[in-house]
Amino acid sequence: MNLDKYIYVVKHINLKTLHFNFKYLPFKKALRLPFFIARNVYLKKADGEVVINSRIRTGMIKIGYGDVSIFDKKRDRTIWKLTGKVIFNGNTDIGHGSCLSIGGLLELGDNFNITAKSSIICSTNIKFGNNVLISWECLFMDSDLHIIKDENGIVINSPEPILIGRNVWIGCRCTLLKGTKIAAGSIIGAGSITTNDISKNSGLFVGSPPRLIKKNLTWS
C-alpha cells in the first residue's frame, strides 16, 4: 500500500467503520474494510443481512460522506436502519443526511450514487441498476406504510416493487412511489412524482405524473 492510500484509509477508520464491516461481513472480507462509515452516521438498527456481489476493495462503499454546498454536512445525520437485506453490486456512495430504512430487499447496482439527504424506505423490493445518480432530497417508498381497505375489507394498497434501470439520473426532490418502473438511460426531472410503470420508453420525463418530453438522450 502506497503512502497516499495508507493516509486515505486511516482517515476513514473509526469505530463505526470497524463495527459495520465486522458486523456484516466474514472476518477476512471485513479486514479489507470495503465499507467506510462516516462518524455522524446513526446506526439506528444494524440487523438484517448485507451482501457484496463484486470484488472486495477497500472503501468501495461509502455511507454518510460527500458534500453538497447547500447543506451542512456536519449536522445532517445519515440514518441506517436495516432489518431486511441489502445487496451491493459494486462501488456505492450514499451521501450525507440520507436515510435508509430497509425491511425488505434493496439492491444497488455498481456506481450507485446519492448526493445528499435522500430517503429510501423499502418494505418489499427496491432495485437500482448500474450507474444510477440520485440528486438531493429524493424519496423512494415501495409501500404506503399504512393499510387501506375497501368496504369489503379487501386491502387496496398492497406494496409494489420499485425497479430503476441502469444509467438513470433522478433530479432533486423527486418522489418515486410503489409500482414505479423506469427504463435504462432515462432522466427524471426535478420535482417529479412517479407512481407507475414508465419503462416502455427511455428519455427525459418531467411532471406529476411524469410525461416523456425528449427521447434519444445521453447524460454524464
XYZ file of N, CA and C in Angstrom:
660
model
N 0.846 -1.193 0.000
C 0.000 0.000 0.000
C 0.881 1.243 0.000
N 0.668 2.141 -1.000
C 1.470 3.352 -1.037
C 1.028 4.341 0.049
N 1.832 5.376 0.256
C 1.589 6.304 1.361
C 0.254 7.023 1.220
N -0.082 7.479 0.011
C -1.330 8.207 -0.176
C -2.536 7.336 0.154
N -2.499 6.090 -0.289
C -3.613 5.191 0.000
C -3.681 4.881 1.484
N -2.514 4.744 2.117
C -2.484 4.478 3.565
C -3.134 5.627 4.324
N -2.787 6.851 3.965
C -3.363 8.030 4.631
C -4.866 8.092 4.400
N -5.278 7.766 3.183
C -6.701 7.774 2.838
C -7.476 6.775 3.696
N -6.944 5.577 3.852
C -7.616 4.545 4.644
C -7.670 4.945 6.113
N -6.555 5.403 6.652
C -6.502 5.796 8.070
C -7.499 6.911 8.365
N -7.652 7.820 7.436
C -8.576 8.948 7.605
C -10.010 8.471 7.814
N -10.369 7.342 7.209
C -11.747 6.874 7.262
C -11.980 5.787 8.316
N -10.944 5.399 9.036
C -11.131 4.385 10.068
C -11.676 5.027 11.338
N -12.796 4.540 11.798
C -13.374 4.951 13.071
C -14.150 3.757 13.618
N -14.707 3.885 14.808
C -15.391 2.758 15.438
C -16.602 2.287 14.634
N -17.308 3.227 13.997
C -18.478 2.833 13.217
C -18.067 2.055 11.965
N -16.990 2.486 11.335
C -16.487 1.743 10.171
C -16.102 0.323 10.568
N -15.371 0.185 11.665
C -14.955 -1.137 12.120
C -16.157 -1.988 12.518
N -17.063 -1.399 13.284
C -18.248 -2.137 13.726
C -19.062 -2.619 12.537
N -19.285 -1.767 11.563
C -20.130 -2.099 10.414
C -19.526 -3.241 9.611
N -18.254 -3.150 9.301
C -17.605 -4.187 8.496
C -17.619 -5.545 9.189
N -17.266 -5.560 10.472
C -17.182 -6.836 11.175
C -18.552 -7.352 11.617
N -19.545 -6.477 11.636
C -20.912 -6.897 11.922
C -21.499 -7.678 10.749
N -21.270 -7.181 9.541
C -21.983 -7.705 8.388
C -21.181 -8.661 7.504
N -19.863 -8.669 7.629
C -19.050 -9.442 6.695
C -18.250 -10.528 7.400
N -17.914 -11.596 6.678
C -16.984 -12.585 7.228
C -15.647 -11.926 7.556
N -14.922 -12.508 8.473
C -13.727 -11.865 9.027
C -12.727 -11.436 7.952
N -12.402 -12.308 7.009
C -11.392 -11.990 6.007
C -11.845 -10.841 5.091
N -13.131 -10.815 4.770
C -13.656 -9.717 3.947
C -13.717 -8.422 4.754
N -14.077 -8.542 6.017
C -14.158 -7.349 6.861
C -12.801 -6.681 7.020
N -11.733 -7.482 7.053
C -10.385 -6.919 7.177
C -10.040 -5.983 6.028
N -10.669 -6.173 4.881
C -10.404 -5.308 3.725
C -11.095 -3.951 3.848
N -11.985 -3.815 4.829
C -12.725 -2.570 5.077
C -13.383 -2.018 3.804
N -14.266 -2.796 3.177
C -14.958 -2.282 1.993
C -15.935 -1.157 2.315
N -16.407 -1.108 3.568
C -17.322 -0.045 3.984
C -16.568 1.041 4.740
N -16.782 2.286 4.338
C -16.365 3.446 5.111
C -17.636 4.115 5.633
N -17.767 4.222 6.950
C -18.963 4.792 7.572
C -18.577 6.093 8.260
N -19.202 7.188 7.865
C -18.879 8.491 8.455
C -19.260 8.530 9.934
N -18.567 9.373 10.688
C -18.778 9.440 12.135
C -20.181 9.893 12.515
N -20.829 10.704 11.666
C -22.154 11.193 12.029
C -23.280 10.310 11.514
N -22.958 9.102 11.055
C -23.990 8.144 10.666
C -24.624 7.558 11.931
N -25.941 7.527 11.957
C -26.674 6.941 13.080
C -27.089 5.526 12.691
N -26.461 4.540 13.286
C -26.811 3.145 13.042
C -28.004 2.794 13.938
N -29.168 3.182 13.481
C -30.383 3.050 14.290
C -30.728 1.596 14.549
N -30.559 0.756 13.542
C -30.767 -0.680 13.704
C -29.874 -1.397 12.710
N -28.869 -2.067 13.204
C -27.904 -2.755 12.343
C -28.122 -4.255 12.435
N -29.284 -4.686 11.938
C -29.594 -6.101 11.871
C -29.637 -6.509 10.400
N -30.389 -7.558 10.078
C -30.547 -7.956 8.696
C -29.287 -8.527 8.087
N -29.201 -8.435 6.758
C -28.111 -9.053 6.003
C -27.575 -8.084 4.961
N -26.244 -8.093 4.810
C -25.581 -7.280 3.787
C -24.724 -8.198 2.921
N -24.850 -8.040 1.606
C -24.100 -8.862 0.654
C -23.390 -7.951 -0.334
N -22.121 -8.251 -0.629
C -21.381 -7.546 -1.676
C -21.150 -8.521 -2.827
N -21.756 -8.238 -3.977
C -21.640 -9.113 -5.139
C -20.626 -8.562 -6.137
N -19.421 -8.348 -5.689
C -18.352 -7.894 -6.581
C -17.029 -8.101 -5.865
N -15.948 -7.802 -6.553
C -14.632 -7.916 -5.931
C -14.527 -6.933 -4.767
N -14.058 -7.420 -3.624
C -13.944 -6.583 -2.438
C -12.756 -5.640 -2.566
N -13.021 -4.337 -2.368
C -11.976 -3.329 -2.405
C -12.161 -2.380 -1.222
N -11.069 -1.941 -0.655
C -11.136 -1.039 0.489
C -11.854 0.257 0.120
N -12.843 0.628 0.924
C -13.553 1.885 0.733
C -14.441 1.944 -0.483
N -14.853 0.817 -1.004
C -15.672 0.798 -2.212
C -17.108 1.272 -1.953
N -17.528 1.190 -0.692
C -18.884 1.604 -0.325
C -18.784 2.639 0.788
N -19.211 3.845 0.492
C -19.120 4.949 1.462
C -20.515 5.381 1.862
N -20.729 5.508 3.158
C -22.029 5.906 3.681
C -21.852 7.115 4.587
N -22.525 8.211 4.226
C -22.514 9.410 5.062
C -21.484 10.448 4.690
N -20.789 10.255 3.577
C -19.763 11.209 3.154
C -20.304 12.137 2.059
N -19.401 12.811 1.375
C -19.795 13.732 0.318
C -20.059 15.123 0.856
N -20.292 16.042 -0.070
C -20.551 17.431 0.330
C -21.342 18.124 -0.772
N -22.546 18.559 -0.446
C -23.359 19.375 -1.344
C -23.414 20.764 -0.735
N -23.094 21.766 -1.517
C -22.823 23.106 -0.979
C -24.004 23.738 -0.261
N -25.239 23.326 -0.568
C -26.400 23.978 0.060
C -26.796 23.318 1.385
N -26.071 22.279 1.806
C -26.391 21.591 3.058
C -25.199 21.650 4.011
N -25.481 21.435 5.288
C -24.448 21.404 6.318
C -24.122 19.945 6.617
N -23.070 19.441 6.010
C -22.759 18.016 6.136
C -22.376 17.627 7.567
N -21.959 18.597 8.380
C -21.586 18.280 9.761
C -22.797 18.015 10.632
N -23.944 18.572 10.267
C -25.150 18.430 11.086
C -26.188 17.492 10.482
N -26.074 17.179 9.214
C -27.033 16.294 8.558
C -26.658 14.839 8.824
N -27.392 14.211 9.713
C -27.073 12.829 10.086
C -27.638 11.847 9.068
N -26.824 10.901 8.697
C -27.274 9.783 7.878
C -27.833 8.709 8.799
N -28.950 8.094 8.397
C -29.587 7.071 9.220
C -29.575 5.737 8.489
N -29.126 4.703 9.177
C -29.129 3.333 8.659
C -30.009 2.491 9.567
N -31.116 1.970 9.007
C -31.997 1.072 9.750
C -32.259 -0.143 8.878
N -31.696 -1.269 9.256
C -31.798 -2.470 8.434
C -32.304 -3.651 9.251
N -33.432 -4.206 8.804
C -33.918 -5.482 9.327
C -34.093 -6.481 8.188
N -33.952 -6.015 6.944
C -34.089 -6.861 5.771
C -32.743 -7.219 5.178
N -32.583 -6.975 3.870
C -31.363 -7.368 3.169
C -30.971 -6.297 2.159
N -29.684 -5.994 2.101
C -29.145 -5.056 1.105
C -28.070 -5.773 0.305
N -28.174 -5.669 -1.022
C -27.168 -6.229 -1.919
C -26.443 -5.082 -2.611
N -25.125 -5.040 -2.452
C -24.282 -4.061 -3.132
C -23.582 -4.766 -4.300
N -23.732 -4.214 -5.497
C -23.135 -4.826 -6.684
C -21.894 -4.093 -7.174
N -21.310 -3.268 -6.313
C -20.096 -2.559 -6.694
C -19.945 -1.264 -5.930
N -19.257 -0.304 -6.524
C -18.995 0.983 -5.876
C -20.300 1.699 -5.529
N -20.329 2.247 -4.334
C -21.544 2.893 -3.840
C -21.180 4.116 -3.016
N -21.901 5.217 -3.242
C -21.758 6.421 -2.430
C -23.139 6.855 -1.969
N -23.366 6.794 -0.670
C -24.627 7.255 -0.094
C -24.309 8.507 0.706
N -24.711 9.648 0.184
C -24.273 10.931 0.697
C -24.832 11.298 2.056
N -24.249 12.330 2.640
C -24.598 12.762 3.992
C -26.074 13.147 4.092
N -26.649 12.852 5.251
C -28.042 13.200 5.501
C -29.050 12.249 4.890
N -28.597 11.212 4.192
C -29.524 10.262 3.574
C -30.021 9.270 4.623
N -31.238 8.755 4.380
C -31.864 7.854 5.340
C -32.296 6.571 4.647
N -31.859 5.441 5.186
C -32.223 4.141 4.639
C -32.948 3.336 5.704
N -34.192 2.952 5.422
C -34.972 2.095 6.304
C -35.392 0.884 5.476
N -34.737 -0.255 5.722
C -34.876 -1.408 4.840
C -35.417 -2.600 5.624
N -36.658 -2.959 5.333
C -37.241 -4.152 5.915
C -37.392 -5.267 4.902
N -37.264 -4.920 3.609
C -37.352 -5.887 2.529
C -36.006 -6.104 1.884
N -35.994 -6.149 0.550
C -34.761 -6.353 -0.217
C -34.443 -5.102 -1.021
N -33.284 -4.519 -0.749
C -32.780 -3.377 -1.502
C -31.543 -3.828 -2.258
N -31.534 -3.615 -3.588
C -30.378 -3.982 -4.398
C -29.849 -2.743 -5.113
N -28.558 -2.469 -4.931
C -27.918 -1.287 -5.500
C -26.899 -1.722 -6.550
N -26.996 -1.166 -7.749
C -26.071 -1.502 -8.813
C -24.709 -0.856 -8.615
N -23.767 -1.241 -9.460
C -22.428 -0.662 -9.422
C -22.501 0.823 -9.772
N -21.651 1.624 -9.128
C -21.622 3.078 -9.318
C -22.961 3.722 -8.973
N -23.528 3.287 -7.867
C -24.746 3.901 -7.337
C -24.352 5.105 -6.497
N -25.040 6.236 -6.703
C -24.634 7.471 -6.040
C -25.841 8.291 -5.617
N -25.953 8.558 -4.312
C -26.891 9.548 -3.789
C -26.068 10.746 -3.343
N -26.408 11.934 -3.821
C -25.601 13.094 -3.460
C -25.790 13.484 -1.998
N -27.055 13.655 -1.542
C -27.297 14.048 -0.145
C -28.783 14.017 0.175
N -29.098 13.730 1.433
C -30.418 13.948 2.041
C -31.577 13.317 1.269
N -31.369 12.155 0.693
C -32.462 11.400 0.096
C -32.823 10.238 1.007
N -34.032 9.690 0.814
C -34.521 8.627 1.683
C -35.009 7.440 0.865
N -34.648 6.243 1.334
C -35.143 5.009 0.736
C -35.844 4.221 1.830
N -37.143 3.985 1.651
C -37.930 3.206 2.591
C -38.421 1.972 1.856
N -37.843 0.844 2.170
C -38.073 -0.384 1.419
C -38.704 -1.432 2.330
N -39.952 -1.787 2.045
C -40.618 -2.830 2.833
C -40.692 -4.145 2.078
N -40.583 -4.107 0.731
C -40.632 -5.336 -0.065
C -39.407 -5.449 -0.977
N -39.362 -4.610 -2.037
C -38.286 -4.758 -3.014
C -38.054 -3.450 -3.777
N -36.847 -2.936 -3.681
C -36.432 -1.791 -4.494
C -35.105 -2.162 -5.133
N -35.010 -1.987 -6.454
C -33.806 -2.378 -7.176
C -33.341 -1.255 -8.096
N -32.045 -0.937 -8.000
C -31.420 0.057 -8.864
C -30.394 -0.638 -9.757
N -30.364 -0.300 -11.047
C -29.356 -0.829 -11.946
C -28.019 -0.129 -11.755
N -27.065 -0.442 -12.615
C -25.739 0.177 -12.547
C -25.798 1.637 -12.987
N -24.877 2.430 -12.460
C -24.692 3.823 -12.878
C -25.954 4.667 -12.678
N -26.500 4.602 -11.477
C -27.661 5.422 -11.133
C -27.206 6.593 -10.265
N -27.627 7.783 -10.647
C -27.299 9.002 -9.904
C -28.586 9.603 -9.349
N -28.604 9.820 -8.039
C -29.768 10.395 -7.370
C -29.374 11.716 -6.735
N -30.095 12.755 -7.072
C -29.807 14.076 -6.523
C -30.343 14.170 -5.096
N -30.356 15.369 -4.540
C -30.714 15.538 -3.135
C -32.229 15.572 -2.908
N -32.606 15.201 -1.692
C -33.977 15.287 -1.187
C -34.977 14.500 -2.028
N -34.572 13.330 -2.493
C -35.486 12.432 -3.184
C -36.038 11.402 -2.198
N -37.207 10.838 -2.523
C -37.846 9.841 -1.675
C -38.242 8.639 -2.509
N -37.849 7.441 -2.029
C -38.247 6.183 -2.644
C -39.006 5.381 -1.587
N -40.230 4.961 -1.928
C -41.051 4.279 -0.929
C -41.946 3.265 -1.632
N -41.733 1.974 -1.339
C -42.459 0.930 -2.063
C -43.736 0.474 -1.363
N -44.145 1.176 -0.340
C -45.421 0.885 0.315
C -45.977 2.192 0.876
N -47.243 2.142 1.273
C -47.883 3.324 1.872
C -47.703 3.355 3.386
N -47.092 2.288 3.932
C -46.802 2.162 5.365
C -48.039 1.927 6.218
N -49.214 2.315 5.743
C -50.472 2.039 6.439
C -51.416 1.328 5.475
N -52.182 0.377 5.988
C -53.097 -0.414 5.159
C -54.412 0.335 4.943
N -54.881 0.313 3.698
C -56.195 0.868 3.359
C -57.067 -0.276 2.845
N -58.304 -0.387 3.413
C -59.239 -1.429 2.984
C -60.508 -0.798 2.423
N -61.128 -1.523 1.469
C -62.395 -1.042 0.935
C -63.544 -1.504 1.819
N -64.767 -1.269 1.348
C -65.942 -1.586 2.176
C -66.107 -3.085 2.442
N -65.392 -3.909 1.638
C -65.452 -5.356 1.836
C -64.277 -5.887 2.650
N -63.471 -4.995 3.157
C -62.333 -5.399 3.964
C -61.139 -5.861 3.161
N -61.149 -5.600 1.855
C -60.046 -6.012 0.986
C -58.992 -4.903 0.932
N -57.736 -5.292 1.126
C -56.640 -4.321 1.083
C -56.474 -3.814 -0.350
N -56.447 -2.507 -0.518
C -56.370 -1.925 -1.862
C -55.052 -1.180 -2.112
N -54.134 -1.263 -1.164
C -52.871 -0.528 -1.342
C -51.662 -1.384 -0.958
N -51.644 -2.614 -1.460
C -50.522 -3.512 -1.169
C -49.217 -2.940 -1.695
N -48.096 -3.238 -1.038
C -46.789 -2.773 -1.522
C -46.500 -3.311 -2.921
N -45.710 -2.535 -3.694
C -45.282 -2.957 -5.026
C -43.816 -2.569 -5.210
N -43.048 -3.407 -5.920
C -41.619 -3.112 -6.109
C -41.380 -1.819 -6.885
N -40.216 -1.234 -6.647
C -39.704 -0.120 -7.444
C -38.488 -0.639 -8.202
N -38.487 -0.483 -9.515
C -37.415 -1.014 -10.353
C -36.843 0.111 -11.212
N -35.575 0.426 -10.990
C -34.896 1.501 -11.713
C -33.814 0.880 -12.598
N -33.853 1.170 -13.888
C -32.872 0.609 -14.825
C -31.491 1.208 -14.661
N -30.584 0.796 -15.507
C -29.208 1.292 -15.465
C -29.130 2.672 -16.122
N -28.070 3.403 -15.763
C -27.799 4.728 -16.363
C -28.988 5.681 -16.228
N -29.558 5.733 -15.041
C -30.695 6.620 -14.776
C -30.252 7.751 -13.858
N -30.666 8.964 -14.220
C -30.394 10.154 -13.403
C -31.726 10.669 -12.877
N -31.819 10.795 -11.560
C -33.037 11.267 -10.917
C -32.752 12.610 -10.281
N -33.442 13.639 -10.749
C -33.193 15.002 -10.305
C -33.640 15.241 -8.870
N -33.327 16.413 -8.351
C -33.599 16.719 -6.949
C -35.093 16.752 -6.647
N -35.425 16.390 -5.417
C -36.763 16.460 -4.850
C -37.797 15.662 -5.643
N -37.364 14.536 -6.193
C -38.296 13.626 -6.848
C -38.860 12.647 -5.825
N -40.079 12.184 -6.086
C -40.712 11.176 -5.252
C -41.077 9.991 -6.130
N -40.553 8.826 -5.785
C -40.830 7.611 -6.537
C -41.517 6.622 -5.611
N -42.794 6.363 -5.885
C -43.611 5.550 -5.009
C -43.794 4.142 -5.562
N -44.499 3.307 -4.830
C -44.677 1.899 -5.176
C -45.173 1.743 -6.614
N -44.651 0.721 -7.283
C -45.040 0.442 -8.653
C -44.252 1.180 -9.707
N -43.342 2.042 -9.290
C -42.540 2.803 -10.247
C -41.549 1.889 -10.960
N -41.511 2.010 -12.291
C -40.522 1.311 -13.107
C -39.980 2.301 -14.129
N -38.647 2.395 -14.197
C -38.007 3.375 -15.073
C -37.029 2.668 -15.991
N -37.095 2.989 -17.274
C -36.244 2.338 -18.266
C -34.807 2.822 -18.170
N -33.893 1.982 -18.628
C -32.473 2.332 -18.672
C -32.270 3.587 -19.512
N -31.314 4.424 -19.084
C -30.955 5.618 -19.837
C -31.880 6.798 -19.649
N -32.793 6.722 -18.699
C -33.767 7.791 -18.518
C -33.272 8.874 -17.562
N -33.911 10.033 -17.668
C -33.689 11.153 -16.761
C -35.046 11.554 -16.198
N -35.124 11.679 -14.874
C -36.362 12.118 -14.223
C -36.146 13.539 -13.732
N -36.902 14.477 -14.277
C -36.709 15.888 -13.974
C -37.017 16.236 -12.537
N -36.398 17.293 -12.049
C -36.538 17.717 -10.653
C -38.004 17.903 -10.276
N -38.352 17.426 -9.076
C -39.692 17.622 -8.541
C -40.752 16.686 -9.081
N -40.375 15.723 -9.895
C -41.357 14.804 -10.474
C -41.832 13.795 -9.437
N -43.060 13.317 -9.627
C -43.623 12.269 -8.784
C -44.049 11.119 -9.687
N -43.499 9.934 -9.430
C -43.849 8.774 -10.240
C -44.488 7.709 -9.366
N -45.552 7.104 -9.913
C -46.280 6.058 -9.189
C -46.610 4.884 -10.094
N -46.062 4.848 -11.312
C -46.461 3.797 -12.242
C -45.289 3.356 -13.120
N -45.584 2.515 -14.080
C -44.589 1.948 -14.976
C -44.389 2.869 -16.176
N -43.206 3.493 -16.249
C -42.881 4.329 -17.413
C -41.666 3.751 -18.144
N -41.501 2.424 -18.008
C -40.304 1.770 -18.535
C -40.400 1.392 -20.006
N -41.546 1.653 -20.663
C -41.669 1.309 -22.078
C -40.870 2.254 -22.964
N -40.565 3.443 -22.457
C -39.790 4.426 -23.202
C -38.628 4.926 -22.352
N -37.567 5.355 -23.034
C -36.407 5.930 -22.364
C -36.230 7.365 -22.837
N -35.961 8.259 -21.896
C -35.774 9.652 -22.254
C -35.908 10.544 -21.047
N -36.267 11.802 -21.283
C -36.453 12.780 -20.216
C -37.920 12.850 -19.844
N -38.193 12.564 -18.563
C -39.555 12.617 -18.038
C -39.651 13.758 -17.034
N -40.747 14.514 -17.091
C -40.960 15.597 -16.123
C -42.419 15.628 -15.708
N -42.660 16.166 -14.521
C -44.018 16.401 -14.070
C -44.562 15.341 -13.154
N -45.862 15.514 -12.814
C -46.544 14.608 -11.914
C -47.987 14.423 -12.408
N -48.319 13.329 -13.054
C -47.440 12.199 -13.370
C -46.429 12.594 -14.456
N -45.290 11.904 -14.499
C -44.247 12.285 -15.450
C -44.653 12.006 -16.899
N -44.321 12.917 -17.763
C -44.579 12.728 -19.184
C -43.252 12.782 -19.932
N -43.152 12.011 -20.985
C -41.934 11.945 -21.786
C -41.884 13.150 -22.705
N -40.821 13.958 -22.588
C -40.726 15.154 -23.436
C -39.560 15.104 -24.415
N -38.636 14.132 -24.221
C -37.499 14.052 -25.134
C -36.913 12.653 -25.108
N -36.678 12.086 -26.313
C -36.055 10.773 -26.431
C -34.618 10.906 -26.909
N -33.940 9.778 -26.958
C -32.584 9.670 -27.530
C -31.594 10.640 -26.870
N -31.542 10.563 -25.540
C -30.640 11.421 -24.772
C -29.519 10.597 -24.153
N -28.411 11.251 -23.897
C -27.348 10.689 -23.052
C -27.020 11.709 -21.989
N -26.486 11.240 -20.866
C -26.106 12.161 -19.800
C -24.828 11.652 -19.156
N -24.118 12.553 -18.485
C -22.878 12.172 -17.829
C -22.718 12.984 -16.557
